mmCIF file of C-alpha atoms in Angstrom:
data_model
loop_
_atom_site.group_PDB
_atom_site.id
_atom_site.type_symbol
_atom_site.label_atom_id
_atom_site.label_comp_id
_atom_site.label_asym_id
_atom_site.label_seq_id
_atom_site.Cartn_x
_atom_site.Cartn_y
_atom_site.Cartn_z
ATOM 1 C CA MET A 1 -83.491 2.452 -126.430
ATOM 2 C CA ILE A 2 -85.038 2.967 -123.002
ATOM 3 C CA ILE A 3 -83.597 5.507 -120.997
ATOM 4 C CA GLU A 4 -84.837 5.934 -117.500
ATOM 5 C CA HIS A 5 -82.552 8.464 -116.141
ATOM 6 C CA LEU A 6 -81.617 11.148 -118.855
ATOM 7 C CA LEU A 7 -77.670 12.461 -117.720
ATOM 8 C CA LEU A 8 -76.945 15.864 -118.921
ATOM 9 C CA THR A 9 -73.140 15.614 -117.834
ATOM 10 C CA GLU A 10 -71.138 18.390 -120.367
ATOM 11 C CA PRO A 11 -71.777 22.261 -121.246
ATOM 12 C CA GLY A 12 -73.148 23.019 -124.587
ATOM 13 C CA LEU A 13 -76.226 20.332 -124.598
ATOM 14 C CA HIS A 14 -79.706 21.258 -125.766
ATOM 15 C CA VAL A 15 -82.974 19.366 -124.580
ATOM 16 C CA SER A 16 -86.173 19.826 -126.863
ATOM 17 C CA LYS A 17 -89.226 17.588 -127.131
ATOM 18 C CA HIS A 18 -90.362 15.697 -130.198
ATOM 19 C CA SER A 19 -92.923 13.510 -130.665
ATOM 20 C CA GLY A 20 -93.108 11.759 -127.032
ATOM 21 C CA ARG A 21 -89.387 12.235 -126.584
ATOM 22 C CA LEU A 22 -86.575 14.395 -125.295
ATOM 23 C CA ARG A 23 -83.991 14.922 -127.915
ATOM 24 C CA VAL A 24 -80.360 16.092 -126.928
ATOM 25 C CA THR A 25 -78.280 17.828 -129.285
ATOM 26 C CA ARG A 26 -74.789 19.859 -129.379
ATOM 27 C CA ILE A 27 -75.759 23.207 -129.559
ATOM 28 C CA LYS A 28 -72.418 23.933 -131.644
ATOM 29 C CA THR A 29 -73.005 21.242 -134.215
ATOM 30 C CA GLY A 30 -76.420 20.229 -134.009
ATOM 31 C CA GLU A 31 -75.172 16.478 -133.543
ATOM 32 C CA ARG A 32 -77.644 14.271 -131.698
ATOM 33 C CA VAL A 33 -76.360 12.611 -128.576
ATOM 34 C CA ALA A 34 -79.526 11.040 -127.137
ATOM 35 C CA GLU A 35 -83.229 10.563 -127.466
ATOM 36 C CA ALA A 36 -85.081 9.320 -124.390
ATOM 37 C CA PRO A 37 -88.932 8.427 -124.940
ATOM 38 C CA LEU A 38 -90.908 10.268 -122.054
ATOM 39 C CA ILE A 39 -93.002 6.974 -121.380
ATOM 40 C CA HIS A 40 -89.786 5.197 -119.831
ATOM 41 C CA LEU A 41 -88.187 8.604 -118.146
ATOM 42 C CA GLN A 42 -88.108 8.903 -114.480
ATOM 43 C CA THR A 43 -85.574 11.797 -113.950
ATOM 44 C CA VAL A 44 -83.613 14.178 -115.735
ATOM 45 C CA LEU A 45 -79.981 14.865 -114.022
ATOM 46 C CA VAL A 46 -78.564 18.167 -115.075
ATOM 47 C CA ALA A 47 -74.866 17.856 -113.842
ATOM 48 C CA SER A 48 -73.099 20.582 -115.665
ATOM 49 C CA ARG A 49 -73.775 24.372 -116.609
ATOM 50 C CA GLY A 50 -74.394 25.368 -120.078
ATOM 51 C CA VAL A 51 -77.186 23.044 -120.561
ATOM 52 C CA SER A 52 -80.099 24.378 -122.291
ATOM 53 C CA LEU A 53 -83.862 23.188 -121.853
ATOM 54 C CA THR A 54 -86.907 24.257 -123.994
ATOM 55 C CA ALA A 55 -90.034 25.283 -122.294
ATOM 56 C CA ALA A 56 -91.822 22.436 -123.903
ATOM 57 C CA ALA A 57 -89.493 19.905 -122.610
ATOM 58 C CA ILE A 58 -89.941 21.368 -119.051
ATOM 59 C CA ALA A 59 -93.473 21.262 -119.448
ATOM 60 C CA GLU A 60 -93.875 17.836 -120.609
ATOM 61 C CA CYS A 61 -91.750 16.722 -117.800
ATOM 62 C CA ALA A 62 -93.879 18.670 -115.475
ATOM 63 C CA GLU A 63 -97.041 17.088 -116.883
ATOM 64 C CA ARG A 64 -95.666 13.486 -116.788
ATOM 65 C CA GLY A 65 -94.083 14.066 -113.154
ATOM 66 C CA ILE A 66 -90.445 13.853 -114.357
ATOM 67 C CA PRO A 67 -88.561 15.815 -111.841
ATOM 68 C CA ILE A 68 -85.491 17.954 -113.328
ATOM 69 C CA HIS A 69 -82.617 17.892 -110.671
ATOM 70 C CA PHE A 70 -79.600 20.169 -110.809
ATOM 71 C CA VAL A 71 -76.287 19.390 -109.541
ATOM 72 C CA ASP A 72 -72.830 21.306 -109.361
ATOM 73 C CA GLY A 73 -69.684 19.761 -110.584
ATOM 74 C CA THR A 74 -69.026 18.180 -106.738
ATOM 75 C CA GLY A 75 -72.589 16.484 -107.025
ATOM 76 C CA ARG A 76 -74.136 19.130 -104.528
ATOM 77 C CA PRO A 77 -77.716 19.521 -105.485
ATOM 78 C CA TYR A 78 -78.849 23.080 -105.980
ATOM 79 C CA GLY A 79 -82.242 23.054 -107.330
ATOM 80 C CA THR A 80 -85.413 20.826 -108.702
ATOM 81 C CA LEU A 81 -87.905 21.501 -111.187
ATOM 82 C CA TYR A 82 -91.354 19.150 -110.797
ATOM 83 C CA SER A 83 -94.769 19.494 -111.268
ATOM 84 C CA ALA A 84 -97.153 21.149 -108.303
ATOM 85 C CA GLY A 85 -99.106 17.692 -108.899
ATOM 86 C CA MET A 86 -96.354 15.904 -106.936
ATOM 87 C CA THR A 87 -96.206 17.993 -103.746
ATOM 88 C CA ALA A 88 -97.588 16.632 -100.664
ATOM 89 C CA THR A 89 -101.347 15.350 -100.306
ATOM 90 C CA ILE A 90 -102.767 17.121 -97.375
ATOM 91 C CA LEU A 91 -103.713 14.125 -94.858
ATOM 92 C CA THR A 92 -99.991 13.021 -95.078
ATOM 93 C CA ARG A 93 -98.574 16.291 -94.675
ATOM 94 C CA ARG A 94 -100.866 17.069 -91.817
ATOM 95 C CA GLU A 95 -99.561 14.118 -89.824
ATOM 96 C CA GLN A 96 -96.158 14.168 -91.213
ATOM 97 C CA LEU A 97 -95.942 17.534 -89.188
ATOM 98 C CA ARG A 98 -97.840 16.710 -86.110
ATOM 99 C CA ALA A 99 -95.388 13.491 -85.737
ATOM 100 C CA TYR A 100 -92.713 15.660 -85.035
ATOM 101 C CA ASP A 101 -94.394 16.411 -81.638
ATOM 102 C CA ASP A 102 -95.471 13.096 -80.955
ATOM 103 C CA ALA A 103 -93.995 9.467 -80.215
ATOM 104 C CA ARG A 104 -93.984 9.091 -84.160
ATOM 105 C CA GLY A 105 -91.188 11.245 -84.452
ATOM 106 C CA HIS A 106 -89.133 9.992 -81.828
ATOM 107 C CA THR A 107 -89.590 6.501 -83.313
ATOM 108 C CA LEU A 108 -88.399 7.827 -86.508
ATOM 109 C CA VAL A 109 -85.226 9.334 -85.450
ATOM 110 C CA LEU A 110 -84.287 5.920 -83.756
ATOM 111 C CA ALA A 111 -85.144 4.214 -87.102
ATOM 112 C CA PHE A 112 -83.096 6.314 -89.216
ATOM 113 C CA ALA A 113 -80.176 6.288 -87.226
ATOM 114 C CA ARG A 114 -80.392 2.776 -86.691
ATOM 115 C CA GLY A 115 -80.723 1.897 -90.570
ATOM 116 C CA LYS A 116 -77.842 4.093 -91.337
ATOM 117 C CA ILE A 117 -75.827 2.132 -88.575
ATOM 118 C CA GLN A 118 -76.742 -1.368 -89.750
ATOM 119 C CA ASN A 119 -75.933 -0.783 -93.209
ATOM 120 C CA GLN A 120 -72.587 0.599 -92.292
ATOM 121 C CA GLU A 121 -71.973 -2.599 -90.576
ATOM 122 C CA THR A 122 -73.407 -4.737 -93.054
ATOM 123 C CA LEU A 123 -71.109 -3.130 -95.770
ATOM 124 C CA LEU A 124 -67.991 -3.957 -93.712
ATOM 125 C CA ARG A 125 -68.796 -7.485 -93.387
ATOM 126 C CA TYR A 126 -69.713 -8.031 -96.923
ATOM 127 C CA ALA A 127 -66.675 -6.107 -98.386
ATOM 128 C CA ALA A 128 -63.892 -7.564 -95.798
ATOM 129 C CA ARG A 129 -64.711 -10.886 -97.483
ATOM 130 C CA TYR A 130 -62.867 -9.672 -100.537
ATOM 131 C CA ARG A 131 -59.716 -8.896 -98.252
ATOM 132 C CA GLN A 132 -59.164 -12.059 -96.049
ATOM 133 C CA GLU A 133 -56.890 -13.363 -98.292
ATOM 134 C CA THR A 134 -55.044 -10.709 -99.897
ATOM 135 C CA ALA A 135 -54.671 -8.336 -96.861
ATOM 136 C CA PRO A 136 -55.608 -10.358 -93.507
ATOM 137 C CA GLN A 137 -54.661 -7.426 -91.300
ATOM 138 C CA ALA A 138 -56.994 -4.822 -92.646
ATOM 139 C CA HIS A 139 -59.554 -7.677 -92.836
ATOM 140 C CA GLU A 140 -59.298 -8.168 -89.193
ATOM 141 C CA ALA A 141 -59.642 -4.529 -88.469
ATOM 142 C CA VAL A 142 -62.681 -4.033 -90.543
ATOM 143 C CA LEU A 143 -64.502 -6.641 -88.809
ATOM 144 C CA GLN A 144 -63.165 -5.368 -85.439
ATOM 145 C CA VAL A 145 -65.063 -1.824 -86.624
ATOM 146 C CA ALA A 146 -67.911 -3.803 -87.881
ATOM 147 C CA ALA A 147 -68.167 -5.457 -84.092
ATOM 148 C CA ASP A 148 -68.054 -1.794 -82.541
ATOM 149 C CA LEU A 149 -70.552 -0.612 -84.863
ATOM 150 C CA ARG A 150 -72.712 -3.464 -83.659
ATOM 151 C CA GLY A 151 -72.354 -1.887 -80.291
ATOM 152 C CA HIS A 152 -73.428 1.418 -81.231
ATOM 153 C CA LEU A 153 -76.652 -0.046 -82.157
ATOM 154 C CA ALA A 154 -77.231 -1.840 -78.748
ATOM 155 C CA GLN A 155 -76.920 2.061 -77.168
ATOM 156 C CA LEU A 156 -79.660 3.295 -79.501
ATOM 157 C CA ASP A 157 -82.213 1.326 -77.088
ATOM 158 C CA THR A 158 -80.628 2.868 -74.123
ATOM 159 C CA LEU A 159 -80.935 6.567 -75.630
ATOM 160 C CA ALA A 160 -84.215 5.731 -76.308
ATOM 161 C CA ASP A 161 -85.210 4.995 -72.785
ATOM 162 C CA GLU A 162 -83.378 7.885 -71.523
ATOM 163 C CA TYR A 163 -84.609 10.554 -73.404
ATOM 164 C CA PRO A 164 -88.111 10.260 -74.402
ATOM 165 C CA THR A 165 -88.793 13.265 -76.494
ATOM 166 C CA LEU A 166 -87.414 13.941 -80.043
ATOM 167 C CA ASP A 167 -85.701 17.120 -79.251
ATOM 168 C CA ALA A 168 -84.100 15.676 -75.906
ATOM 169 C CA LEU A 169 -82.817 12.702 -77.959
ATOM 170 C CA ARG A 170 -81.682 14.232 -81.126
ATOM 171 C CA PRO A 171 -77.986 15.738 -80.038
ATOM 172 C CA HIS A 172 -77.173 12.353 -78.292
ATOM 173 C CA LEU A 173 -78.428 10.474 -81.160
ATOM 174 C CA MET A 174 -76.204 12.724 -83.562
ATOM 175 C CA ALA A 175 -73.229 12.398 -81.219
ATOM 176 C CA LEU A 176 -73.463 8.595 -81.406
ATOM 177 C CA GLU A 177 -73.935 8.670 -85.081
ATOM 178 C CA ALA A 178 -70.682 10.695 -85.553
ATOM 179 C CA HIS A 179 -68.915 8.218 -83.336
ATOM 180 C CA ALA A 180 -70.070 5.386 -85.639
ATOM 181 C CA ALA A 181 -69.226 7.256 -88.748
ATOM 182 C CA LYS A 182 -65.856 8.033 -87.705
ATOM 183 C CA ALA A 183 -65.092 4.435 -87.219
ATOM 184 C CA TYR A 184 -66.990 3.289 -90.071
ATOM 185 C CA TRP A 185 -64.684 5.708 -92.611
ATOM 186 C CA GLN A 186 -61.474 4.931 -91.181
ATOM 187 C CA ALA A 187 -62.178 1.087 -91.877
ATOM 188 C CA PHE A 188 -63.443 2.201 -95.329
ATOM 189 C CA GLY A 189 -59.709 2.970 -96.415
ATOM 190 C CA HIS A 190 -59.084 -0.558 -95.462
ATOM 191 C CA LEU A 191 -61.374 -1.744 -98.103
ATOM 192 C CA LEU A 192 -59.703 -0.221 -100.866
ATOM 193 C CA THR A 193 -57.032 -2.262 -102.881
ATOM 194 C CA ALA A 194 -53.773 -1.357 -103.892
ATOM 195 C CA GLY A 195 -54.797 0.144 -107.243
ATOM 196 C CA ALA A 196 -57.382 2.595 -105.574
ATOM 197 C CA PRO A 197 -56.505 6.194 -105.064
ATOM 198 C CA PRO A 198 -55.225 7.064 -101.453
ATOM 199 C CA TRP A 199 -57.628 7.461 -99.060
ATOM 200 C CA PRO A 200 -57.367 10.872 -97.038
ATOM 201 C CA GLY A 201 -60.444 10.151 -94.799
ATOM 202 C CA ARG A 202 -63.617 11.553 -95.379
ATOM 203 C CA ARG A 203 -64.127 15.026 -96.943
ATOM 204 C CA HIS A 204 -67.433 16.612 -97.666
ATOM 205 C CA ARG A 205 -67.561 20.067 -99.251
ATOM 206 C CA GLY A 206 -64.499 21.244 -100.983
ATOM 207 C CA ALA A 207 -63.262 17.446 -101.948
ATOM 208 C CA LYS A 208 -60.093 17.658 -104.039
ATOM 209 C CA ASP A 209 -59.376 13.648 -104.297
ATOM 210 C CA PRO A 210 -61.008 11.114 -106.492
ATOM 211 C CA LEU A 211 -62.645 9.266 -103.896
ATOM 212 C CA ASN A 212 -64.242 11.756 -101.737
ATOM 213 C CA SER A 213 -65.410 13.504 -104.999
ATOM 214 C CA ALA A 214 -66.796 10.220 -105.912
ATOM 215 C CA LEU A 215 -68.905 9.755 -103.072
ATOM 216 C CA ASN A 216 -70.011 13.253 -102.813
ATOM 217 C CA TYR A 217 -71.285 13.022 -106.565
ATOM 218 C CA GLY A 218 -72.965 9.701 -105.810
ATOM 219 C CA TYR A 219 -75.025 11.122 -102.894
ATOM 220 C CA GLY A 220 -76.103 13.886 -105.294
ATOM 221 C CA ILE A 221 -77.424 11.645 -107.430
ATOM 222 C CA LEU A 222 -78.928 9.779 -104.572
ATOM 223 C CA TYR A 223 -80.442 12.574 -103.308
ATOM 224 C CA GLY A 224 -82.594 13.232 -106.482
ATOM 225 C CA VAL A 225 -84.008 9.655 -106.222
ATOM 226 C CA ILE A 226 -84.864 9.714 -102.909
ATOM 227 C CA GLU A 227 -86.689 13.255 -103.214
ATOM 228 C CA ARG A 228 -88.885 11.944 -106.171
ATOM 229 C CA ALA A 229 -89.629 9.169 -104.036
ATOM 230 C CA CYS A 230 -91.101 11.376 -101.047
ATOM 231 C CA LEU A 231 -92.684 13.335 -103.529
ATOM 232 C CA LEU A 232 -94.432 10.213 -104.933
ATOM 233 C CA ALA A 233 -95.298 9.036 -101.572
ATOM 234 C CA GLY A 234 -97.214 12.249 -100.920
ATOM 235 C CA LEU A 235 -94.354 13.466 -98.534
ATOM 236 C CA ASP A 236 -92.639 16.915 -97.771
ATOM 237 C CA PRO A 237 -89.359 16.701 -98.569
ATOM 238 C CA TYR A 238 -88.637 19.750 -96.175
ATOM 239 C CA ALA A 239 -90.446 18.153 -92.839
ATOM 240 C CA GLY A 240 -87.592 16.183 -91.369
ATOM 241 C CA TYR A 241 -87.194 14.535 -87.806
ATOM 242 C CA LEU A 242 -83.656 13.780 -87.546
ATOM 243 C CA HIS A 243 -81.907 16.398 -89.430
ATOM 244 C CA THR A 244 -83.152 20.069 -88.086
ATOM 245 C CA ASP A 245 -85.487 22.363 -90.048
ATOM 246 C CA ARG A 246 -83.561 25.109 -92.081
ATOM 247 C CA PRO A 247 -84.779 27.180 -94.726
ATOM 248 C CA GLY A 248 -84.251 25.332 -98.234
ATOM 249 C CA LYS A 249 -82.976 22.328 -96.784
ATOM 250 C CA PRO A 250 -84.587 19.244 -97.669
ATOM 251 C CA SER A 251 -84.413 17.646 -93.975
ATOM 252 C CA LEU A 252 -86.991 14.525 -94.769
ATOM 253 C CA VAL A 253 -84.807 13.413 -97.906
ATOM 254 C CA LEU A 254 -81.394 13.859 -95.745
ATOM 255 C CA ASP A 255 -83.555 11.570 -93.176
ATOM 256 C CA LEU A 256 -84.651 8.795 -95.598
ATOM 257 C CA ILE A 257 -81.138 8.638 -97.664
ATOM 258 C CA GLU A 258 -79.278 7.598 -94.563
ATOM 259 C CA GLU A 259 -80.248 3.977 -95.040
ATOM 260 C CA PHE A 260 -79.109 4.125 -98.609
ATOM 261 C CA ARG A 261 -75.856 5.767 -98.551
ATOM 262 C CA GLN A 262 -74.182 2.168 -98.182
ATOM 263 C CA PRO A 263 -75.852 0.079 -100.552
ATOM 264 C CA VAL A 264 -76.291 2.473 -103.368
ATOM 265 C CA VAL A 265 -73.313 4.968 -103.255
ATOM 266 C CA ASP A 266 -70.410 3.506 -100.921
ATOM 267 C CA ARG A 267 -70.500 0.044 -102.488
ATOM 268 C CA THR A 268 -70.490 1.315 -105.840
ATOM 269 C CA VAL A 269 -67.691 3.772 -105.375
ATOM 270 C CA LEU A 270 -65.662 0.803 -103.721
ATOM 271 C CA ALA A 271 -66.424 -1.255 -106.741
ATOM 272 C CA TYR A 272 -65.453 1.318 -108.826
ATOM 273 C CA PHE A 273 -62.145 1.937 -107.848
ATOM 274 C CA ASN A 274 -61.038 -1.584 -106.703
ATOM 275 C CA ARG A 275 -61.672 -2.519 -110.512
ATOM 276 C CA GLY A 276 -59.152 -0.193 -111.587
ATOM 277 C CA ARG A 277 -61.298 2.770 -112.967
ATOM 278 C CA ARG A 278 -60.185 6.228 -112.923
ATOM 279 C CA LEU A 279 -61.987 9.389 -111.977
ATOM 280 C CA GLU A 280 -60.345 12.350 -113.651
ATOM 281 C CA LEU A 281 -60.844 15.974 -111.996
ATOM 282 C CA ASP A 282 -60.146 19.113 -113.609
ATOM 283 C CA PRO A 283 -57.715 21.834 -112.268
ATOM 284 C CA ALA A 284 -60.645 23.533 -109.889
ATOM 285 C CA GLY A 285 -60.819 20.178 -108.328
ATOM 286 C CA LYS A 286 -64.084 18.933 -109.791
ATOM 287 C CA ILE A 287 -65.242 15.728 -111.641
ATOM 288 C CA THR A 288 -64.430 16.104 -115.659
ATOM 289 C CA PRO A 289 -67.807 15.584 -117.722
ATOM 290 C CA GLU A 290 -66.587 12.515 -118.772
ATOM 291 C CA SER A 291 -65.867 10.794 -115.456
ATOM 292 C CA ARG A 292 -69.270 12.384 -114.141
ATOM 293 C CA LYS A 293 -70.995 10.387 -116.813
ATOM 294 C CA ALA A 294 -69.190 7.262 -115.948
ATOM 295 C CA LEU A 295 -70.025 7.370 -112.422
ATOM 296 C CA ALA A 296 -73.675 8.649 -112.702
ATOM 297 C CA GLU A 297 -74.013 5.247 -114.917
ATOM 298 C CA ALA A 298 -72.353 3.164 -112.292
ATOM 299 C CA VAL A 299 -74.615 4.640 -109.481
ATOM 300 C CA LEU A 300 -77.983 3.897 -111.696
ATOM 301 C CA GLU A 301 -76.780 0.594 -112.590
ATOM 302 C CA ARG A 302 -76.572 -0.030 -108.754
ATOM 303 C CA LEU A 303 -80.381 1.498 -108.312
ATOM 304 C CA ALA A 304 -81.279 -0.792 -111.025
ATOM 305 C CA THR A 305 -79.932 -4.136 -109.374
ATOM 306 C CA ARG A 306 -82.214 -6.534 -107.531
ATOM 307 C CA HIS A 307 -81.578 -7.491 -103.894
ATOM 308 C CA LYS A 308 -83.254 -9.616 -101.752
ATOM 309 C CA THR A 309 -86.277 -8.624 -99.572
ATOM 310 C CA GLU A 310 -89.303 -10.356 -97.671
ATOM 311 C CA ASN A 311 -91.187 -9.638 -100.968
ATOM 312 C CA GLY A 312 -88.851 -11.512 -103.279
ATOM 313 C CA ARG A 313 -86.060 -9.611 -105.455
ATOM 314 C CA LEU A 314 -86.560 -5.944 -105.999
ATOM 315 C CA THR A 315 -84.526 -3.222 -107.658
ATOM 316 C CA LEU A 316 -82.898 -0.416 -105.100
ATOM 317 C CA ASN A 317 -85.371 1.983 -106.882
ATOM 318 C CA SER A 318 -88.397 0.159 -106.353
ATOM 319 C CA ILE A 319 -86.953 -0.378 -102.516
ATOM 320 C CA ILE A 320 -86.513 2.995 -101.998
ATOM 321 C CA GLN A 321 -90.119 4.055 -103.421
ATOM 322 C CA ARG A 322 -91.407 1.175 -100.911
ATOM 323 C CA GLN A 323 -89.578 2.587 -97.901
ATOM 324 C CA ALA A 324 -91.015 6.140 -98.653
ATOM 325 C CA ARG A 325 -94.753 4.686 -98.939
ATOM 326 C CA ARG A 326 -94.259 3.015 -95.945
ATOM 327 C CA LEU A 327 -93.186 6.113 -94.302
ATOM 328 C CA ALA A 328 -95.983 8.072 -95.415
ATOM 329 C CA ALA A 329 -98.063 4.894 -94.094
ATOM 330 C CA PHE A 330 -96.699 5.002 -90.740
ATOM 331 C CA LEU A 331 -97.330 8.746 -90.380
ATOM 332 C CA ARG A 332 -100.954 8.011 -91.338
ATOM 333 C CA GLY A 333 -101.604 5.534 -88.905
ATOM 334 C CA GLU A 334 -101.803 2.738 -91.403
ATOM 335 C CA GLN A 335 -98.812 0.918 -90.128
ATOM 336 C CA SER A 336 -97.626 0.371 -86.596
ATOM 337 C CA CYS A 337 -93.944 0.938 -87.290
ATOM 338 C CA TYR A 338 -91.500 2.157 -89.550
ATOM 339 C CA SER A 339 -88.716 -0.546 -90.133
ATOM 340 C CA PRO A 340 -85.504 0.777 -92.512
ATOM 341 C CA TYR A 341 -84.149 -0.916 -95.174
ATOM 342 C CA ARG A 342 -81.287 -3.554 -94.391
ATOM 343 C CA PHE A 343 -79.197 -4.752 -97.438
ATOM 344 C CA GLN A 344 -78.301 -8.438 -97.435
ATOM 345 C CA TRP A 345 -75.678 -10.265 -99.162
#
């Protein structure tokens, strides 16, 4: 069986290396849970406490460039293990740092913001189609928000002309992005069918409801995919442009993730609940191991789906890697611009 993403979502699991595979067993019983051939493996996601990995398993992952991501019960990433050989190449890193102080940084913050708002608009228009007959008022409300988001996109060009430096532009850009996000999340609730849990509005840390918990957990998975793409493209995940620098904050990952939140996670969460699936939370408000596994599989399945691009149909995993490489090429001066990914339907 081909396993590209090894999910460890419950306590009491042990991971060891055996003949070119990672073997997962239950510590108490010795029961074999999974075997992942290393030749196909791309990432390991540890999403539970009480999981152990042997030194041999960690060393083999490092040798093969397979990152091991750690997220807590809410999906918040708190660590990653990867080989030093995956860190940024010196030419790309030099240009990445220089770009902050020249026109490239200014160009990139606009591109990241544009990509996010464009895909928010696209998702609303895409999902609204399914509400046209069953909930016409909700359908019209969502389309109105989508039109408003298009107006926000027009404001980006005005801001770019008014504020010619990155530091001057950023606060105004973040304010515009916040206004767009507020409208988007209000419309998001109209896209949910009658069987879905109630939508309380967007909640980030500390969310105790199924919908926000699912979104936060999905973003945690996507975060690991984006970080790996940055590393493979020779980029430093911690040197971003739109998101400010702070010790331990992977600013570039947070920049690049913006254009992929809607096609990867938001769309998956909508489909998950609109199809009547449930997400169980424990008494502390964290997602149960069974639900973590089900949701993670849904997100990874979405990443493996093919989408239309100018180069034919590619998986979202491939598109993410392509975007990271295009970003690196732009920073090195090998491309004249960086265009954010816009998903189509």
